[in-house]
Coordinates of C-alpha atoms in Angstrom, one line a residue:
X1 CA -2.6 -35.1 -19.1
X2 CA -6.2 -34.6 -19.2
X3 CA -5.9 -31.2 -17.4
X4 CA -3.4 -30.0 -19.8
X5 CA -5.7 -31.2 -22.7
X6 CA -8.4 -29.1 -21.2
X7 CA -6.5 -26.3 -20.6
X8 CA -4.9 -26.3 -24.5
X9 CA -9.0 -26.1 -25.4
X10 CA -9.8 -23.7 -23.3
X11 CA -6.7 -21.6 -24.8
X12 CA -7.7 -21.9 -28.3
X13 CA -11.2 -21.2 -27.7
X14 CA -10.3 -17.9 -26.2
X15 CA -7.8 -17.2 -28.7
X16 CA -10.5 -18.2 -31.2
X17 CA -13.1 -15.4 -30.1
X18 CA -11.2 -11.8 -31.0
X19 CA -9.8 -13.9 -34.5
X20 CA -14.0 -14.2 -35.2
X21 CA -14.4 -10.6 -34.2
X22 CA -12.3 -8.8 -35.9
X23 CA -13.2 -10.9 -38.8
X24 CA -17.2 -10.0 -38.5
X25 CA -18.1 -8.3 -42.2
X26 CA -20.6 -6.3 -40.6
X27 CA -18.3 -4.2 -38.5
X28 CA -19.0 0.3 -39.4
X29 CA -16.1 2.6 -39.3
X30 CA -17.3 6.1 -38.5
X31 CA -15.7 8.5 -40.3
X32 CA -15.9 12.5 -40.0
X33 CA -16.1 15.1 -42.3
X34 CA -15.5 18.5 -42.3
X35 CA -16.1 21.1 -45.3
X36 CA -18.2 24.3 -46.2
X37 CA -22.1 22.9 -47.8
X38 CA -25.1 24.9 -48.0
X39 CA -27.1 22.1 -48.6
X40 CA -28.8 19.7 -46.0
X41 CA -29.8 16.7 -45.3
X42 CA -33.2 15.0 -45.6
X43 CA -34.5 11.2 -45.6
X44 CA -33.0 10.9 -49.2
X45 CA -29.7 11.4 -48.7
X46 CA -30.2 9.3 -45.6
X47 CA -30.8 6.5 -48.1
X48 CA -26.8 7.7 -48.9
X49 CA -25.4 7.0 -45.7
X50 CA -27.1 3.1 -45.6
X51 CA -26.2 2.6 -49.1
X52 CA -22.4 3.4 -48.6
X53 CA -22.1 1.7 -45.6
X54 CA -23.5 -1.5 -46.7
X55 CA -20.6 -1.3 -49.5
X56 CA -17.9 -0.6 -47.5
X57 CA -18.6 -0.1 -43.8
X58 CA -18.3 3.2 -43.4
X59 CA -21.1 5.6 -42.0
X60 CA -20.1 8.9 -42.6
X61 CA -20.6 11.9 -40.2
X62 CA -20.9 15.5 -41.6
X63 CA -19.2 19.0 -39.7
X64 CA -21.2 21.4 -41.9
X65 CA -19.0 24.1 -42.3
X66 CA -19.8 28.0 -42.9
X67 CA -19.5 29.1 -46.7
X68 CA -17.7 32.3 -45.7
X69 CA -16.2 31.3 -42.1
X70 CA -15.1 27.7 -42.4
X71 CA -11.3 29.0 -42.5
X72 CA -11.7 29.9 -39.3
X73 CA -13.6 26.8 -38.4
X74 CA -10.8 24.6 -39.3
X75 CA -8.7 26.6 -37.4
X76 CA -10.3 25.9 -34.7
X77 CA -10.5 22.4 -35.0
X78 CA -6.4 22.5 -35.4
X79 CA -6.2 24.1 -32.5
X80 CA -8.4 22.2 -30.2
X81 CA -6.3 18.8 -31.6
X82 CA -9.5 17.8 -32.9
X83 CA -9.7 17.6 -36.5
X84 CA -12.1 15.6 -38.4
X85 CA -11.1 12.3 -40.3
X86 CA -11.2 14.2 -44.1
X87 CA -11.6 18.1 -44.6
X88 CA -12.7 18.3 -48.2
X89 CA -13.4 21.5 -50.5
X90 CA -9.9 23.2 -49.9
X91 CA -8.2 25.6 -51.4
X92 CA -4.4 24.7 -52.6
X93 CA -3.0 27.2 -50.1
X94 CA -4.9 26.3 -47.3
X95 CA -4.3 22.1 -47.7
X96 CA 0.0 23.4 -48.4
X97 CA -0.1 25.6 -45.1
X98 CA -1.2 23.1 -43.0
X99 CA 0.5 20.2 -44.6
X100 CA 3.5 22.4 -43.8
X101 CA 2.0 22.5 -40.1
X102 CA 1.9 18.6 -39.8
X103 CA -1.7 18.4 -39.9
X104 CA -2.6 16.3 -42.8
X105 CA -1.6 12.2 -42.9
X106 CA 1.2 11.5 -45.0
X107 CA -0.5 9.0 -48.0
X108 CA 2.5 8.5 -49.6
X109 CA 2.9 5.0 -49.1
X110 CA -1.0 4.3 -48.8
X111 CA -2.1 6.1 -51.6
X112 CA -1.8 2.9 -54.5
X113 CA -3.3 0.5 -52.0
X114 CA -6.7 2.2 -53.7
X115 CA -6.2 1.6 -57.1
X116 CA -9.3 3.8 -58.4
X117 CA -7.9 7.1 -57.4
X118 CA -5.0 7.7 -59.8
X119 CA -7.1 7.0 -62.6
X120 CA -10.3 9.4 -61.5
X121 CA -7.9 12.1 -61.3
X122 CA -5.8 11.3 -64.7
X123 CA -9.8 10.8 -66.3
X124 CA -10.1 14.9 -66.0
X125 CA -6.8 16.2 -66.7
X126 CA -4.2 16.2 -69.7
X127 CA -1.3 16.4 -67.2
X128 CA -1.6 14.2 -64.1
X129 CA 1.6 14.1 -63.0
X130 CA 1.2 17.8 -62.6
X131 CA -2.2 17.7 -61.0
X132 CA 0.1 15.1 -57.8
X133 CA 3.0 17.5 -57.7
X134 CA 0.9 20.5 -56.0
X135 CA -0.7 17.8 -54.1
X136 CA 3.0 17.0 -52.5
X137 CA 5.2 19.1 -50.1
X138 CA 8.4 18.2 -48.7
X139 CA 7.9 15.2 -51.6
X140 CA 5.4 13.5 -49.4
X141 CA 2.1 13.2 -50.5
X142 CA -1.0 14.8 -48.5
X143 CA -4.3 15.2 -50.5
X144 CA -6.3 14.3 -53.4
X145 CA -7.4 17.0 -55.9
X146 CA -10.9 17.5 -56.1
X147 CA -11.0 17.9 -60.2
X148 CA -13.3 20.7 -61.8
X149 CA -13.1 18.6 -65.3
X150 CA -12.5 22.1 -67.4
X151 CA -11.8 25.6 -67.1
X152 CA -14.5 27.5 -67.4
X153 CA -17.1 27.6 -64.1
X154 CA -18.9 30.6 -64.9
X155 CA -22.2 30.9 -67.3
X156 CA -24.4 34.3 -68.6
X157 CA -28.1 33.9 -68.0
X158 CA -31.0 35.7 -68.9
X159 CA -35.0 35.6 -68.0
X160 CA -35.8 33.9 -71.7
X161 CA -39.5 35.2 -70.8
X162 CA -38.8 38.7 -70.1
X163 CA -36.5 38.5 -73.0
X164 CA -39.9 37.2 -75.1
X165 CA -42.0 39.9 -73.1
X166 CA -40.2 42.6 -74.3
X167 CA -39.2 41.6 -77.7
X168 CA -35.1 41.9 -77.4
X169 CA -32.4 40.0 -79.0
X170 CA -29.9 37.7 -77.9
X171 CA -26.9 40.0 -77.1
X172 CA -23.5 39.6 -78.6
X173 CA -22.0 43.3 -77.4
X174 CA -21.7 45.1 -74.7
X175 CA -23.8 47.9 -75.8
X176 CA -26.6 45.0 -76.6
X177 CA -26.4 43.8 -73.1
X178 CA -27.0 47.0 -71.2
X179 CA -29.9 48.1 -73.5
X180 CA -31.4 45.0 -71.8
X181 CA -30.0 46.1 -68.6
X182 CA -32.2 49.1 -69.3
X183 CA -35.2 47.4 -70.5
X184 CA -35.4 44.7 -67.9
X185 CA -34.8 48.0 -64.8
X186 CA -37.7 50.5 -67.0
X187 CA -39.8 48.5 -68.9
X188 CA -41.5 46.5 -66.8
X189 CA -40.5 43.0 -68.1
X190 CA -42.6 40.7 -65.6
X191 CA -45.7 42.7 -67.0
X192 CA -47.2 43.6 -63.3
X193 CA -47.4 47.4 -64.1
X194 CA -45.0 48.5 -60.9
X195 CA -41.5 49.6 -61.3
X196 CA -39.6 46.7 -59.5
X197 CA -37.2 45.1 -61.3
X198 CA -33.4 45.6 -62.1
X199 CA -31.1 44.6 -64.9
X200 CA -28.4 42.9 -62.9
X201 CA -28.0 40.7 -60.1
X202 CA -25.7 38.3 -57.9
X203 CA -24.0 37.7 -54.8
X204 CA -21.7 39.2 -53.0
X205 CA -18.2 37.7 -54.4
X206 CA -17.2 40.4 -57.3
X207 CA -15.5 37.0 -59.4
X208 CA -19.4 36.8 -60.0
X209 CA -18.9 40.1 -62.1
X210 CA -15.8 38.0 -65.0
X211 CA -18.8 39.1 -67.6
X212 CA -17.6 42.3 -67.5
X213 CA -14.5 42.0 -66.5
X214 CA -14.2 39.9 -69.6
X215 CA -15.7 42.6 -72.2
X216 CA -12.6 45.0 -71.3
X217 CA -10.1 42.3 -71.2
X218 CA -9.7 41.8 -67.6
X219 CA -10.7 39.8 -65.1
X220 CA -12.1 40.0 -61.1
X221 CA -9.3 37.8 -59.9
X222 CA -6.0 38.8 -58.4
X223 CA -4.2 35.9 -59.4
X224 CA -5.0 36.4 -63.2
X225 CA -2.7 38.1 -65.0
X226 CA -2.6 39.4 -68.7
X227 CA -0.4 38.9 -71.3
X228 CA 0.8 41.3 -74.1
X229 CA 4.7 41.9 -75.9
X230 CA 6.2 40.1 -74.1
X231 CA 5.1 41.2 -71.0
X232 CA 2.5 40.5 -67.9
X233 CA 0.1 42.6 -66.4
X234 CA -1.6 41.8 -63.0
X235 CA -5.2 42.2 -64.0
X236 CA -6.4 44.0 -60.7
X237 CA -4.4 47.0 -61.6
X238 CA -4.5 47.3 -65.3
X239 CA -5.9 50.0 -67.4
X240 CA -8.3 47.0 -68.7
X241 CA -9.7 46.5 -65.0
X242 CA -10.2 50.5 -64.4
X243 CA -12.2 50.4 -68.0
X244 CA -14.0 47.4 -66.6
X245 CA -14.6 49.5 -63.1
X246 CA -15.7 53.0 -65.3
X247 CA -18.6 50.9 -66.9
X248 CA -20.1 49.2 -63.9
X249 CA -19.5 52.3 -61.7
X250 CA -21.7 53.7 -64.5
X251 CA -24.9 51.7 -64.6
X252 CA -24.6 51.3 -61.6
X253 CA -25.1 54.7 -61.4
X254 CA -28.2 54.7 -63.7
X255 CA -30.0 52.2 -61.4
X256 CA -29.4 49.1 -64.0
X257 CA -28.0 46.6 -61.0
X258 CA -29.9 45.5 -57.8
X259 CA -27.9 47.8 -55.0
X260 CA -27.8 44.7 -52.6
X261 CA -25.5 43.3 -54.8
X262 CA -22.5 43.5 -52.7
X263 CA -24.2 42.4 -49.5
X264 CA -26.6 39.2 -50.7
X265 CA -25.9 35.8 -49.6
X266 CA -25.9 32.9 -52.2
X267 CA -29.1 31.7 -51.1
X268 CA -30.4 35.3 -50.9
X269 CA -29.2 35.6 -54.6
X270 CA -31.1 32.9 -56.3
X271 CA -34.3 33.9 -54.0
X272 CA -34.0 37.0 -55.6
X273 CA -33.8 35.8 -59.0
X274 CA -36.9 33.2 -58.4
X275 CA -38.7 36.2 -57.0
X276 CA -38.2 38.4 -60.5
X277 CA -35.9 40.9 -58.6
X278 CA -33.0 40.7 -61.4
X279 CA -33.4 38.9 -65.1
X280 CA -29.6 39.2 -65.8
X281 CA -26.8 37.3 -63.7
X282 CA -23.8 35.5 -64.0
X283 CA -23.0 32.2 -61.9
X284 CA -21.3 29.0 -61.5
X285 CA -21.9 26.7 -64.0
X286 CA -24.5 23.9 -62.5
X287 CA -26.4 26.7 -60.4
X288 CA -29.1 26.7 -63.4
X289 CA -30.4 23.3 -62.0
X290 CA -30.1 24.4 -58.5
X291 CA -32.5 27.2 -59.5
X292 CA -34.9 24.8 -60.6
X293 CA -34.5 21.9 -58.2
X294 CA -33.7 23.6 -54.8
X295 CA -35.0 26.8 -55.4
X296 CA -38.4 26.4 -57.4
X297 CA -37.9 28.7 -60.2
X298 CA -40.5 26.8 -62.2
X299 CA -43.1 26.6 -59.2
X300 CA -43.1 30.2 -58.5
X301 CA -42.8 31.5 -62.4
X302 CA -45.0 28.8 -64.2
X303 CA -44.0 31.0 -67.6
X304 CA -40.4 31.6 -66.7
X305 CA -37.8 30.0 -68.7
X306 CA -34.2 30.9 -68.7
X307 CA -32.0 31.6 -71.4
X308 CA -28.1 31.2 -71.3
X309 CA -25.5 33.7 -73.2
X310 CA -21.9 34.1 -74.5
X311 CA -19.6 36.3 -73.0
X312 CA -20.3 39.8 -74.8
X313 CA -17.4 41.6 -76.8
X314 CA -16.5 44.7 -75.6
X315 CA -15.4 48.5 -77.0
X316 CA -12.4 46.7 -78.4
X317 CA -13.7 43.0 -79.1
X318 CA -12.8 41.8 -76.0
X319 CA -14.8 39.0 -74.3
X320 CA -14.3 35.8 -71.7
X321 CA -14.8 34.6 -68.4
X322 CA -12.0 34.0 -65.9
X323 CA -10.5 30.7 -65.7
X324 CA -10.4 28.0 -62.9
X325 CA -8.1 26.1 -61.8
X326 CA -7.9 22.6 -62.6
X327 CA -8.0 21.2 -59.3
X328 CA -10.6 23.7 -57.6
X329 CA -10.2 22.1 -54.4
X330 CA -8.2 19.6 -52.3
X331 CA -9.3 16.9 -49.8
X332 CA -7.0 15.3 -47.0
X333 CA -7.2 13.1 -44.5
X334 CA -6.3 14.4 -40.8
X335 CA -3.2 13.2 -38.9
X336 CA -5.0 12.5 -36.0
X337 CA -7.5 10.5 -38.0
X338 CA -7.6 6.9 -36.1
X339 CA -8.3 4.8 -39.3
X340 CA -6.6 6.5 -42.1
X341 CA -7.0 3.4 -44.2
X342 CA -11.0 3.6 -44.0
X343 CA -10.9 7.4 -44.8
X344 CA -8.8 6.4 -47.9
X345 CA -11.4 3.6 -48.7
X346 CA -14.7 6.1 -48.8
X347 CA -12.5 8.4 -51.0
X348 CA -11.4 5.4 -53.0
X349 CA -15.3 4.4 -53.5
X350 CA -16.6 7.9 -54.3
X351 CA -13.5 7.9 -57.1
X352 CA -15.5 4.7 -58.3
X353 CA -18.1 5.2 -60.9
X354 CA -20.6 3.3 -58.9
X355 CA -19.4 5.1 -55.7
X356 CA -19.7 8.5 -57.4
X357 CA -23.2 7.7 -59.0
X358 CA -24.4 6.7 -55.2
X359 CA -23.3 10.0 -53.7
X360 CA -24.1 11.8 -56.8
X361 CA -27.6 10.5 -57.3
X362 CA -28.3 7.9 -54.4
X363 CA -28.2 4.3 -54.2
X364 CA -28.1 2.0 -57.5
X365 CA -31.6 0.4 -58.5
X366 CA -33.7 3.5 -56.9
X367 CA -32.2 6.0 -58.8
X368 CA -29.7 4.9 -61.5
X369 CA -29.3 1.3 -63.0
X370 CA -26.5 0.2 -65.0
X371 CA -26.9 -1.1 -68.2
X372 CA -25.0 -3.5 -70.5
X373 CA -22.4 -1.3 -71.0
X374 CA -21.7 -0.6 -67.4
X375 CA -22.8 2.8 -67.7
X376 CA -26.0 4.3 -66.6
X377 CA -28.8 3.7 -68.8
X378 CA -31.6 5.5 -66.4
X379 CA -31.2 9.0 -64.6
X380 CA -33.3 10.5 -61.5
X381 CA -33.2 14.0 -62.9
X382 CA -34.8 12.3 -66.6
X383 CA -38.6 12.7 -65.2
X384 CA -38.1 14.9 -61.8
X385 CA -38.9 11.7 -59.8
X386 CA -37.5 8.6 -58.9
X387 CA -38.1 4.9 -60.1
X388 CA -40.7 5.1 -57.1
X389 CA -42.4 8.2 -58.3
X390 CA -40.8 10.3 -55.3
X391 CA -40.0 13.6 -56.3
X392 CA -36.2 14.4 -57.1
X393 CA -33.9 16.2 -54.2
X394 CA -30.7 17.1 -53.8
X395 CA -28.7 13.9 -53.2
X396 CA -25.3 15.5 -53.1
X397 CA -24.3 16.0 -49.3
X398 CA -22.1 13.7 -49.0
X399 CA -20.0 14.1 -52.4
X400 CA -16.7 15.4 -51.9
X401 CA -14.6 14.4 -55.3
X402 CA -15.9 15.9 -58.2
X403 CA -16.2 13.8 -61.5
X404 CA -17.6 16.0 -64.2
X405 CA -17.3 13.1 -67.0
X406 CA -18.9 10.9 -65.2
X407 CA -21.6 13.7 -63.8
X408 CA -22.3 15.1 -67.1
X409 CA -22.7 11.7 -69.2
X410 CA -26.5 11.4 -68.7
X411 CA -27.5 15.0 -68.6
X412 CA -26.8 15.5 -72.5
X413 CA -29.3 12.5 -73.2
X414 CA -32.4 13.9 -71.2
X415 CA -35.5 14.5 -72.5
X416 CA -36.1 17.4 -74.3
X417 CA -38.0 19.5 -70.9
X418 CA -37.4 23.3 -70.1
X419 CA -35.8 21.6 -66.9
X420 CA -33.8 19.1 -68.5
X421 CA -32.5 21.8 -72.0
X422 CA -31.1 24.0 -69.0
X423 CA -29.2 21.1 -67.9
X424 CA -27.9 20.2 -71.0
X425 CA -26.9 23.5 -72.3
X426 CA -25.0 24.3 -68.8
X427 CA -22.7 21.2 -70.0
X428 CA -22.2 22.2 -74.0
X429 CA -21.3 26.1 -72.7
X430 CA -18.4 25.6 -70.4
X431 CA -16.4 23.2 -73.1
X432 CA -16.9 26.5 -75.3
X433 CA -17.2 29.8 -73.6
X434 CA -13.5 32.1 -74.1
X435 CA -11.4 32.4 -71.2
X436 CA -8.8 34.1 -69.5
X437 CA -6.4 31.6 -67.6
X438 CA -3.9 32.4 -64.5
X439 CA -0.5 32.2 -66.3
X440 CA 0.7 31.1 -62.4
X441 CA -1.9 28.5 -61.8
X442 CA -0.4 25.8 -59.2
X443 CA 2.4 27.9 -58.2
X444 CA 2.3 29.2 -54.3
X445 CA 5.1 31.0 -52.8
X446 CA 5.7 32.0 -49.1
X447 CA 5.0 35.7 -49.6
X448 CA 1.5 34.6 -51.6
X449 CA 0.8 32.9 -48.3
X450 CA 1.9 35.5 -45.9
X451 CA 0.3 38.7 -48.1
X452 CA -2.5 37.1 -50.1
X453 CA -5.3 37.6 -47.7
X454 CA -4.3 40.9 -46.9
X455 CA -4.4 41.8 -51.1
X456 CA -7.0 40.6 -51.4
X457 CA -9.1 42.3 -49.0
X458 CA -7.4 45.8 -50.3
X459 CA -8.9 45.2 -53.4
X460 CA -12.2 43.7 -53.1
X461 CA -12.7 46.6 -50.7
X462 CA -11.7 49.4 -53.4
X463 CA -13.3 47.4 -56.4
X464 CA -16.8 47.2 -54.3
X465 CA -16.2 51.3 -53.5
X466 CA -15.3 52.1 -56.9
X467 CA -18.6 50.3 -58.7
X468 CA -21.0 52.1 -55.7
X469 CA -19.0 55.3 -56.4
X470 CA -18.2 55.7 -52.3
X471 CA -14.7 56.1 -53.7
X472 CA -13.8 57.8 -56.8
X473 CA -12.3 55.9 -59.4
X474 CA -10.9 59.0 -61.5
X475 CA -9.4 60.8 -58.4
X476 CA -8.0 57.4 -56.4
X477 CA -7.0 55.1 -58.7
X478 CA -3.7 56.3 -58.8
X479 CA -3.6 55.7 -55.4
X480 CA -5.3 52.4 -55.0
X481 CA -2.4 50.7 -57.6
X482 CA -0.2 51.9 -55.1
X483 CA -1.4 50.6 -52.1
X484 CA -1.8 47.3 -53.4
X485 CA 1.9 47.3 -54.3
X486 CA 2.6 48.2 -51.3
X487 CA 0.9 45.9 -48.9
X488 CA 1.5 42.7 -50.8
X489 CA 0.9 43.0 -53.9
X490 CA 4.4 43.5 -55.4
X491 CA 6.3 41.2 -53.3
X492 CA 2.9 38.4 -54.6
X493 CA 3.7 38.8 -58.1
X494 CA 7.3 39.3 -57.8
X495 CA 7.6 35.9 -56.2
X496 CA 5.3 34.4 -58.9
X497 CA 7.0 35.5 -62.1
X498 CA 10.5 34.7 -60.2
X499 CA 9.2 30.8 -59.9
X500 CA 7.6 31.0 -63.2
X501 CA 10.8 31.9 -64.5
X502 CA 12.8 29.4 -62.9
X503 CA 10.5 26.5 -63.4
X504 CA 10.2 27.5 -67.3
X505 CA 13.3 28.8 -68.3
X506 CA 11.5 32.1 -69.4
X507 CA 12.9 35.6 -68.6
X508 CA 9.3 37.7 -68.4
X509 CA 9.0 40.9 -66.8
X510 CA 6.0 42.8 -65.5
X511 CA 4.6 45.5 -68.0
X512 CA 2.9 47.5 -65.1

């Protein structure tokens, strides 16, 4: 009796050590991440990684991705059987193709389990159930949208310093616009007595060029199309884009844009505009900071300031920038992903307004404190330092949901600073600034997968030729509309409008 006794103890002692284990609160999940980030790490957003693992248990492991080459980086991961945990900063066709292909975890049944992500999403959008239906295939559920919060992603900006310099006037035309062109390329707005300046700048995507696009009534993006009587017209084709095409193919002609336009990196881009290269550019909407905060503007040009504009109206009043989608990217978690639940419970956190403020801005108490109301009643970015005195860095590594409402709610009460009014003004532009929206937004058909690449490349190529004048516009353009029909572009739209048509009961044919 005694032996069995013994034994029976022995039993539940053993039986008692995994229960004690796998009930330990201190246990970390690693999960891997996988998206395109030109930004790096540093001993702040180390600070990051402790603070979200000691509020949920995850330490989180970054695949930097290539800006312009992580499609084929993914690829390669799908191939090997390897795929990180999440892959975040997708676009729609690239997370349906491979949920298609079996590659993403089916969250269908998982996805209310974390209560906070239906309501971030549903915070930035008028039509959530919309927003989860291109999130779907086959009616299972594979991703969560990363939300952009509104439409319009792209702002004007000009040196406000070489605009004071030179005495000109806050442009409202066209014609306006590239008399500053001029004066910025002759008349030596950086005062240094040497011819070395342009007009116009960017990088090397031509979306960067929707300003004047915009003034003709067009827009850089194949997937825009205009609307008029009844009818559509793909933008990429119309007599609006070849107007568009005539008038940068002109100045740029006369010297008024930086001829490594079409070759410069993003980083290259804003180096050049710190240096006083350009004093005119167009780009995304919270790269004004970034100018300041990653890239020094204010360090290297101790009198520079910078100056934000509408779009200009064209020859026939025409003026906007092209629209974004809604969801500008998507994030899924792999199929071979060993802890799906954890995966889901980072993403859950970072849908969190605390979780967002940590990845946003770094951990609570350092950088951000709540205040009575529960929302944040002290910013990093207020002062340029934190509550230690440290200077201010990019905390955003890690981030991979957007939450505009939630990122925008302390800029607009900063302290008046040249720093902080660029900020602020970034925020009050996009809710105002015209646009021209994708009448197919959402929709993907088989032929957009299978040509869309292929279009894409046809046209960016001629558009790119056409500006530089290696091709010429009046003697190809004929030509040009019809190769794009022909290698994808006809059976793209074709496929489009007949979807449209279905899904809304509408019966509109293409004008051109």
């Amino acid at each position: 009796m005694k032996r069995i006794t013994s034994l029976l103890l022995v039993l539940a002692f053993l039986l008692a050590i995994p229960m004690a284990v796998s009930g330990e609160e201190d246990v970390i999940t690693t999960i891997t991440m996988f998206y395109p980030t030109s930004r790096s790490t540093n001993d702040y957003t180390n600070l990051v990684v402790e603070a979200v693992k000691e509020a949920i248990g995850v330490e989180m492991v970054v695949y930097a991705g290539s800006a312009s080459e992580w499609k084929q980086q993914l690829s390669l991961y799908i191939t090997s059987g390897e795929v990180p945990d999440i892959v975040a900063y997708m676009d729609v066709a690239t997370f349906t193709t491979y949920a298609e292909q079996g590659v993403w975890y089916d969250l269908t049944s998982l996805i209310d389990d974390y209560p906070d992500i239906r309501p971030y999403v549903a915070a930035q959008t008028s039509d959530p159930d919309s927003v989860w239906a291109r999130m779907t295939v086959d009616g299972k559920l594979y991703g969560i949208p990363y939300m952009s919060g509104c439409a319009c992603k792209y702002l004007n900006v000009l040196r406000k310093d070489w605009m004071q310099n030179l005495g000109l006037e806050y442009p409202t035309t066209l014609d306006e616009l590239t008399e500053i062109l001029r004066a910025f390329t002759f008349d030596d707005p950086d005062g240094n007595g040497i011819k070395d300046t342009y007009g116009y700048g960017n990088a090397s995507s031509i979306v960067n060029l929707t300003e004047f696009f915009g003034a003709f009534g067009a827009t850089p993006r194949e997937d825009t199309l205009l609307y008029a009587d009844g009818k559509l017209y793909s933008s990429v084709i119309s007599d609006e884009y070849r107007a568009a095409l005539e008038y940068l193919r002109d100045i740029y002609a006369e010297g008024l844009i930086y001829p490594e336009i079409f070759t410069m990196t993003e980083t290259q881009r804003y180096e050049e505009f710190v240096r006083g290269t350009y004093g005119c550019t167009t780009w995304w909407w919270t790269h004004g900071s970034n100018v300041i905060n990653r890239y020094g503007f204010l360090e290297a040009n101790p009198n520079g300031d910078i100056m934000f504009f509408d779009p200009v109206a064209g020859p026939d009043g025409y003026a906007g920038h092209v629209a974004e989608d809604p969801i500008m990217s998507v994030v899924a978690v792999s199929a071979s992903c060993q802890n799906p639940e954890k995966a889901l419970e980072l993403l859950n956190y970072q849908a969190t307004y605390d979780g967002y403020c940590t990845v946003y801005l770094g951990p609570e108490g350092q950088f951000w404190t709540k205040g009575e109301n529960g929302k944040r009643n002290w910013d990093w970015t207020l002062e340029g330092v934190d509550k230690l005195g440290n200077a201010q860095n990019d905390m955003e590594y890690y981030k991979i949901l957007g939450n505009n409402p939630v990122q925008n709610e302390s800029k607009l009460l900063m302290k008046p600073s040249i720093r902080n009014n660029i900020s602020k003004e970034q925020i009050i532009r996009i809710n105002t600034d015209p646009i021209y929206s994708n009448v197919f937004v959402g929709l993907i058909t088989p032929e957009y997968q299978q040509y869309g690449s292929e279009t894409q490349k046809y046209f960016t190529d001629y558009t790119i030729k056409f500006i530089t004048g290696e091709k010429n516009l009046d003697e190809e353009w004929d030509s040009y509309v019809e190769g794009y029909l022909a290698c994808g572009g006809e059976a793209i739209r074709q496929s489009l409008l007949d979807l449209y048509n279905e899904k809304n009961g509408t019966n509109l044919v293409f004008g051109n």
